[in-house]
Every structure is written in structure tokens, then in C-alpha cells.
Tab-separated table of N, CA and C in Angstrom:
chain	number	residue	atom	x	y	z
A	1	LEU	N	-13.290	-28.867	-94.629
A	1	LEU	CA	-12.669	-28.859	-93.306
A	1	LEU	C	-12.720	-27.461	-92.688
A	2	MET	N	-12.516	-26.444	-93.517
A	2	MET	CA	-12.541	-25.079	-93.011
A	2	MET	C	-13.907	-24.746	-92.425
A	3	THR	N	-14.965	-25.201	-93.088
A	3	THR	CA	-16.314	-24.938	-92.591
A	3	THR	C	-16.510	-25.570	-91.220
A	4	VAL	N	-15.962	-26.760	-91.008
A	4	VAL	CA	-16.074	-27.419	-89.700
A	4	VAL	C	-15.458	-26.541	-88.624
A	5	PHE	N	-14.276	-26.004	-88.875
A	5	PHE	CA	-13.612	-25.171	-87.870
A	5	PHE	C	-14.326	-23.833	-87.686
A	6	GLN	N	-14.877	-23.291	-88.760
A	6	GLN	CA	-15.668	-22.069	-88.625
A	6	GLN	C	-16.876	-22.327	-87.732
A	7	LEU	N	-17.543	-23.456	-87.942
A	7	LEU	CA	-18.711	-23.799	-87.129
A	7	LEU	C	-18.333	-24.074	-85.680
A	8	LEU	N	-17.217	-24.748	-85.460
A	8	LEU	CA	-16.768	-25.012	-84.095
A	8	LEU	C	-16.452	-23.712	-83.364
A	9	HIS	N	-15.857	-22.764	-84.070
A	9	HIS	CA	-15.562	-21.461	-83.475
A	9	HIS	C	-16.860	-20.712	-83.158
A	10	TRP	N	-17.760	-20.642	-84.131
A	10	TRP	CA	-19.036	-19.952	-83.974
A	10	TRP	C	-19.856	-20.567	-82.834
A	11	ASN	N	-19.825	-21.878	-82.749
A	11	ASN	CA	-20.626	-22.600	-81.774
A	11	ASN	C	-20.040	-22.532	-80.360
A	12	GLY	N	-18.799	-22.120	-80.242
A	12	GLY	CA	-18.160	-22.061	-78.930
A	12	GLY	C	-17.426	-23.337	-78.557
A	13	SER	N	-17.430	-24.305	-79.452
A	13	SER	CA	-16.787	-25.584	-79.151
A	13	SER	C	-15.275	-25.463	-79.030
A	14	LEU	N	-14.670	-24.619	-79.846
A	14	LEU	CA	-13.212	-24.452	-79.757
A	14	LEU	C	-12.811	-23.837	-78.423
A	15	ALA	N	-13.574	-22.867	-77.956
A	15	ALA	CA	-13.282	-22.253	-76.659
A	15	ALA	C	-13.431	-23.274	-75.529
A	16	ALA	N	-14.456	-24.115	-75.630
A	16	ALA	CA	-14.661	-25.153	-74.615
A	16	ALA	C	-13.491	-26.139	-74.598
A	17	MET	N	-12.982	-26.474	-75.771
A	17	MET	CA	-11.835	-27.384	-75.849
A	17	MET	C	-10.592	-26.732	-75.262
A	18	ARG	N	-10.439	-25.445	-75.502
A	18	ARG	CA	-9.307	-24.713	-74.937
A	18	ARG	C	-9.388	-24.726	-73.411
A	19	GLU	N	-10.600	-24.538	-72.873
A	19	GLU	CA	-10.789	-24.565	-71.420
A	19	GLU	C	-10.442	-25.931	-70.840
A	20	ARG	N	-10.677	-26.980	-71.627
A	20	ARG	CA	-10.319	-28.336	-71.181
A	20	ARG	C	-8.853	-28.634	-71.455
A	21	GLN	N	-8.132	-27.620	-71.887
A	21	GLN	CA	-6.694	-27.678	-72.141
A	21	GLN	C	-6.316	-28.643	-73.258
A	22	CYS	N	-7.196	-28.746	-74.252
A	22	CYS	CA	-6.850	-29.509	-75.452
A	22	CYS	C	-5.922	-28.635	-76.284
A	23	SER	N	-4.870	-29.220	-76.780
A	23	SER	CA	-3.949	-28.444	-77.606
A	23	SER	C	-4.570	-28.215	-78.978
A	24	ARG	N	-4.085	-27.191	-79.642
A	24	ARG	CA	-4.557	-26.900	-80.994
A	24	ARG	C	-4.317	-28.101	-81.902
A	25	GLN	N	-3.177	-28.736	-81.730
A	25	GLN	CA	-2.832	-29.904	-82.544
A	25	GLN	C	-3.811	-31.046	-82.302
A	26	GLU	N	-4.211	-31.273	-81.041
A	26	GLU	CA	-5.175	-32.335	-80.737
A	26	GLU	C	-6.518	-32.063	-81.407
A	27	VAL	N	-6.943	-30.816	-81.369
A	27	VAL	CA	-8.222	-30.445	-81.972
A	27	VAL	C	-8.166	-30.640	-83.488
A	28	VAL	N	-7.099	-30.154	-84.106
A	28	VAL	CA	-6.946	-30.299	-85.559
A	28	VAL	C	-6.896	-31.771	-85.931
A	29	GLN	N	-6.143	-32.551	-85.187
A	29	GLN	CA	-6.021	-33.978	-85.479
A	29	GLN	C	-7.384	-34.670	-85.360
A	30	HIS	N	-8.143	-34.355	-84.333
A	30	HIS	CA	-9.453	-34.986	-84.138
A	30	HIS	C	-10.427	-34.616	-85.252
A	31	TYR	N	-10.540	-33.330	-85.544
A	31	TYR	CA	-11.546	-32.889	-86.507
A	31	TYR	C	-11.120	-33.018	-87.960
A	32	SER	N	-9.835	-33.207	-88.223
A	32	SER	CA	-9.421	-33.375	-89.614
A	32	SER	C	-9.880	-34.726	-90.152
A	33	HIS	N	-10.241	-35.636	-89.267
A	33	HIS	CA	-10.722	-36.955	-89.692
A	33	HIS	C	-12.238	-37.049	-89.674
A	34	ARG	N	-12.910	-35.970	-89.290
A	34	ARG	CA	-14.371	-35.984	-89.225
A	34	ARG	C	-14.945	-35.062	-90.281
A	35	MET	N	-15.976	-35.540	-90.903
A	35	MET	CA	-16.696	-34.712	-91.871
A	35	MET	C	-17.882	-34.078	-91.152
A	36	LEU	N	-18.358	-33.002	-91.703
A	36	LEU	CA	-19.558	-32.379	-91.177
A	36	LEU	C	-20.730	-33.287	-91.541
A	37	ASP	N	-21.344	-33.883	-90.534
A	37	ASP	CA	-22.428	-34.824	-90.778
A	37	ASP	C	-23.597	-34.515	-89.852
A	38	ASP	N	-24.627	-35.333	-89.950
A	38	ASP	CA	-25.824	-35.105	-89.141
A	38	ASP	C	-25.535	-35.187	-87.648
A	39	ASP	N	-24.616	-36.056	-87.247
A	39	ASP	CA	-24.274	-36.171	-85.830
A	39	ASP	C	-23.633	-34.883	-85.308
A	40	MET	N	-22.716	-34.320	-86.086
A	40	MET	CA	-22.058	-33.089	-85.660
A	40	MET	C	-23.076	-31.939	-85.617
A	41	ARG	N	-23.943	-31.885	-86.612
A	41	ARG	CA	-24.983	-30.855	-86.623
A	41	ARG	C	-25.907	-31.009	-85.410
A	42	ALA	N	-26.270	-32.247	-85.095
A	42	ALA	CA	-27.158	-32.501	-83.952
A	42	ALA	C	-26.498	-32.089	-82.635
A	43	MET	N	-25.207	-32.341	-82.506
A	43	MET	CA	-24.493	-31.937	-81.278
A	43	MET	C	-24.474	-30.419	-81.143
A	44	MET	N	-24.237	-29.724	-82.241
A	44	MET	CA	-24.236	-28.270	-82.198
A	44	MET	C	-25.641	-27.736	-81.921
A	45	ALA	N	-26.640	-28.380	-82.480
A	45	ALA	CA	-28.028	-27.970	-82.218
A	45	ALA	C	-28.354	-28.135	-80.738
A	46	MET	N	-27.857	-29.197	-80.122
A	46	MET	CA	-28.084	-29.391	-78.690
A	46	MET	C	-27.444	-28.268	-77.877
A	47	ASP	N	-26.270	-27.817	-78.301
A	47	ASP	CA	-25.624	-26.681	-77.625
A	47	ASP	C	-26.515	-25.445	-77.684
A	48	TRP	N	-27.124	-25.217	-78.858
A	48	TRP	CA	-28.000	-24.051	-79.015
A	48	TRP	C	-29.290	-24.209	-78.216
A	49	MET	N	-29.786	-25.430	-78.115
A	49	MET	CA	-30.978	-25.662	-77.288
A	49	MET	C	-30.680	-25.338	-75.825
A	50	SER	N	-29.495	-25.684	-75.386
A	50	SER	CA	-29.079	-25.371	-74.018
A	50	SER	C	-29.022	-23.863	-73.801
A	51	ARG	N	-28.479	-23.151	-74.782
A	51	ARG	CA	-28.439	-21.682	-74.691
A	51	ARG	C	-29.851	-21.109	-74.652
A	52	GLU	N	-30.747	-21.713	-75.430
A	52	GLU	CA	-32.137	-21.258	-75.486
A	52	GLU	C	-32.811	-21.427	-74.122
A	53	GLN	N	-32.500	-22.513	-73.435
A	53	GLN	CA	-33.067	-22.734	-72.100
A	53	GLN	C	-32.565	-21.682	-71.123
A	54	ASP	N	-31.291	-21.318	-71.256
A	54	ASP	CA	-30.718	-20.297	-70.371
A	54	ASP	C	-31.234	-18.902	-70.702
A	55	ARG	N	-31.372	-18.616	-71.994
A	55	ARG	CA	-31.829	-17.296	-72.460
A	55	ARG	C	-32.830	-17.474	-73.588
A	56	PRO	N	-34.123	-17.548	-73.258
A	56	PRO	CA	-35.129	-17.713	-74.315
A	56	PRO	C	-35.015	-16.612	-75.380
A	57	GLY	N	-35.188	-17.005	-76.623
A	57	GLY	CA	-35.081	-16.081	-77.736
A	57	GLY	C	-33.715	-16.099	-78.408
A	58	THR	N	-32.766	-16.806	-77.813
A	58	THR	CA	-31.405	-16.861	-78.348
A	58	THR	C	-31.369	-17.453	-79.753
A	59	ILE	N	-32.080	-18.544	-79.963
A	59	ILE	CA	-32.054	-19.207	-81.273
A	59	ILE	C	-32.683	-18.309	-82.325
A	60	ASP	N	-33.837	-17.717	-82.020
A	60	ASP	CA	-34.496	-16.849	-83.000
A	60	ASP	C	-33.615	-15.663	-83.371
A	61	LYS	N	-32.970	-15.075	-82.383
A	61	LYS	CA	-32.086	-13.929	-82.639
A	61	LYS	C	-30.919	-14.339	-83.542
A	62	GLU	N	-30.291	-15.447	-83.216
A	62	GLU	CA	-29.150	-15.924	-84.006
A	62	GLU	C	-29.597	-16.354	-85.401
A	63	LEU	N	-30.774	-16.954	-85.495
A	63	LEU	CA	-31.305	-17.385	-86.790
A	63	LEU	C	-31.580	-16.181	-87.682
A	64	LYS	N	-32.114	-15.124	-87.114
A	64	LYS	CA	-32.366	-13.893	-87.883
A	64	LYS	C	-31.047	-13.312	-88.404
A	65	GLN	N	-30.041	-13.236	-87.538
A	65	GLN	CA	-28.730	-12.713	-87.938
A	65	GLN	C	-28.097	-13.595	-89.015
A	66	THR	N	-28.234	-14.895	-88.853
A	66	THR	CA	-27.668	-15.837	-89.818
A	66	THR	C	-28.337	-15.702	-91.179
A	67	GLN	N	-29.653	-15.522	-91.179
A	67	GLN	CA	-30.359	-15.341	-92.450
A	67	GLN	C	-29.886	-14.069	-93.150
A	68	GLU	N	-29.671	-13.002	-92.379
A	68	GLU	CA	-29.151	-11.762	-92.958
A	68	GLU	C	-27.752	-11.977	-93.528
A	69	ASP	N	-26.903	-12.712	-92.786
A	69	ASP	CA	-25.549	-13.021	-93.270
A	69	ASP	C	-25.603	-13.832	-94.560
A	70	LEU	N	-26.500	-14.801	-94.602
A	70	LEU	CA	-26.663	-15.644	-95.787
A	70	LEU	C	-27.122	-14.816	-96.980
A	71	ASP	N	-28.078	-13.933	-96.767
A	71	ASP	CA	-28.563	-13.065	-97.843
A	71	ASP	C	-27.454	-12.154	-98.371
A	72	ARG	N	-26.665	-11.571	-97.445
A	72	ARG	CA	-25.560	-10.699	-97.861
A	72	ARG	C	-24.504	-11.473	-98.646
A	73	ALA	N	-24.174	-12.660	-98.163
A	73	ALA	CA	-23.169	-13.480	-98.846
A	73	ALA	C	-23.661	-13.869	-100.238
A	74	ARG	N	-24.927	-14.209	-100.352
A	74	ARG	CA	-25.500	-14.581	-101.649
A	74	ARG	C	-25.426	-13.408	-102.611
A	75	LYS	N	-25.819	-12.219	-102.152
A	75	LYS	CA	-25.800	-11.027	-103.010
A	75	LYS	C	-24.386	-10.644	-103.430
A	76	ALA	N	-23.419	-10.901	-102.542
A	76	ALA	CA	-22.030	-10.544	-102.838
A	76	ALA	C	-21.301	-11.634	-103.632
A	77	GLY	N	-21.979	-12.760	-103.852
A	77	GLY	CA	-21.357	-13.844	-104.603
A	77	GLY	C	-20.297	-14.589	-103.813
A	78	ARG	N	-20.401	-14.551	-102.484
A	78	ARG	CA	-19.416	-15.238	-101.635
A	78	ARG	C	-19.856	-16.679	-101.368
A	79	GLU	N	-18.940	-17.444	-100.834
A	79	GLU	CA	-19.178	-18.831	-100.439
A	79	GLU	C	-20.331	-18.881	-99.428
A	80	LEU	N	-21.273	-19.788	-99.649
A	80	LEU	CA	-22.485	-19.852	-98.823
A	80	LEU	C	-22.493	-21.005	-97.822
A	81	ARG	N	-21.519	-21.874	-97.861
A	81	ARG	CA	-21.610	-23.077	-97.032
A	81	ARG	C	-21.654	-22.777	-95.542
A	82	PHE	N	-20.788	-21.898	-95.051
A	82	PHE	CA	-20.768	-21.610	-93.617
A	82	PHE	C	-22.099	-21.008	-93.146
A	83	PRO	N	-22.599	-19.936	-93.769
A	83	PRO	CA	-23.883	-19.411	-93.283
A	83	PRO	C	-25.042	-20.393	-93.487
A	84	LYS	N	-24.986	-21.206	-94.541
A	84	LYS	CA	-26.039	-22.196	-94.758
A	84	LYS	C	-26.019	-23.265	-93.674
A	85	GLU	N	-24.831	-23.720	-93.316
A	85	GLU	CA	-24.725	-24.729	-92.258
A	85	GLU	C	-25.190	-24.152	-90.912
A	86	LYS	N	-24.826	-22.896	-90.648
A	86	LYS	CA	-25.307	-22.249	-89.420
A	86	LYS	C	-26.834	-22.238	-89.398
A	87	LYS	N	-27.420	-21.859	-90.518
A	87	LYS	CA	-28.886	-21.806	-90.589
A	87	LYS	C	-29.482	-23.188	-90.370
A	88	ASP	N	-28.901	-24.207	-90.980
A	88	ASP	CA	-29.407	-25.571	-90.813
A	88	ASP	C	-29.337	-26.017	-89.351
A	89	ILE	N	-28.235	-25.728	-88.690
A	89	ILE	CA	-28.058	-26.108	-87.278
A	89	ILE	C	-29.072	-25.375	-86.403
A	90	LEU	N	-29.227	-24.081	-86.639
A	90	LEU	CA	-30.171	-23.295	-85.842
A	90	LEU	C	-31.619	-23.706	-86.116
A	91	THR	N	-31.932	-24.041	-87.357
A	91	THR	CA	-33.281	-24.504	-87.696
A	91	THR	C	-33.569	-25.826	-86.991
A	92	LEU	N	-32.591	-26.709	-86.974
A	92	LEU	CA	-32.729	-27.970	-86.258
A	92	LEU	C	-32.922	-27.720	-84.761
A	93	ALA	N	-32.132	-26.833	-84.190
A	93	ALA	CA	-32.252	-26.504	-82.769
A	93	ALA	C	-33.618	-25.908	-82.459
A	94	ALA	N	-34.111	-25.021	-83.335
A	94	ALA	CA	-35.421	-24.403	-83.118
A	94	ALA	C	-36.518	-25.447	-83.163
A	95	ALA	N	-36.435	-26.376	-84.104
A	95	ALA	CA	-37.444	-27.442	-84.209
A	95	ALA	C	-37.410	-28.349	-82.987
A	96	GLN	N	-36.224	-28.684	-82.522
A	96	GLN	CA	-36.103	-29.541	-81.338
A	96	GLN	C	-36.592	-28.818	-80.097
A	97	ALA	N	-36.276	-27.536	-79.986
A	97	ALA	CA	-36.717	-26.750	-78.836
A	97	ALA	C	-38.252	-26.640	-78.833
A	98	GLU	N	-38.826	-26.444	-80.009
A	98	GLU	CA	-40.286	-26.366	-80.130
A	98	GLU	C	-40.924	-27.696	-79.764
A	99	GLY	N	-40.313	-28.779	-80.210
A	99	GLY	CA	-40.809	-30.112	-79.866
A	99	GLY	C	-40.726	-30.384	-78.378
A	100	ALA	N	-39.667	-29.909	-77.756
A	100	ALA	CA	-39.502	-30.096	-76.304
A	100	ALA	C	-40.551	-29.306	-75.522
A	101	LYS	N	-40.939	-28.131	-76.043
A	101	LYS	CA	-41.961	-27.317	-75.375
A	101	LYS	C	-43.315	-28.003	-75.385
A	102	LYS	N	-43.593	-28.759	-76.450
A	102	LYS	CA	-44.902	-29.408	-76.602
A	102	LYS	C	-45.066	-30.614	-75.692
A	103	LYS	N	-43.960	-31.140	-75.195
A	103	LYS	CA	-44.043	-32.341	-74.344
A	103	LYS	C	-44.441	-32.003	-72.935
């Protein structure tokens, strides 16, 4: 569950919910019943694709930073799930963005 909230914060989803005036309790209640799954990853990847359209190179830059974070966490023996999930989401977004360019 903690990884879900870390990803929502990183992705900007929590800020967007705050702007829509969702209470903290509503957000916790909604996401405490959801597991991190392919649908949630796909939604976050779509957010990154949108950012990529606004600012080309955004995904590559974030992916590079995420890989560095993952490498540091691995070397330090820290929990890898959050940086790994970030990398998976960004890799999915990069693949989808590349596929969209080819069409």
C-alpha cells in the first residue's frame, strides 16, 4: 500500500486529487482497496505520455534518474519496489510513446 501512495505522489496524482478537493480520507479509503496492478500502471504511464507530448524528452530524463535511484538503492541494500515500479511505468510510457510516434 505504501508503494501505491509513493507512486501516486511521484506521479502527481495526489496533487491532482487535492486540486479536485478530495479529502485525504477519501483518497486513503479509495486506494486502500486497490492493489498496484496493470491498470494502475497503465494510467500512470498515460500521465507520463501526456507530459512527454508537452515536453519531449521528459520520459527519458525521468527514466535515467529512476535508473540511478534504483542502482543506488540496490547498492545500499534498500527496498527496491518503489524505484522498480517507477522504472516499469516509465518503460511502459516510453514504449507507448514510441508506438504512437510510428503511427
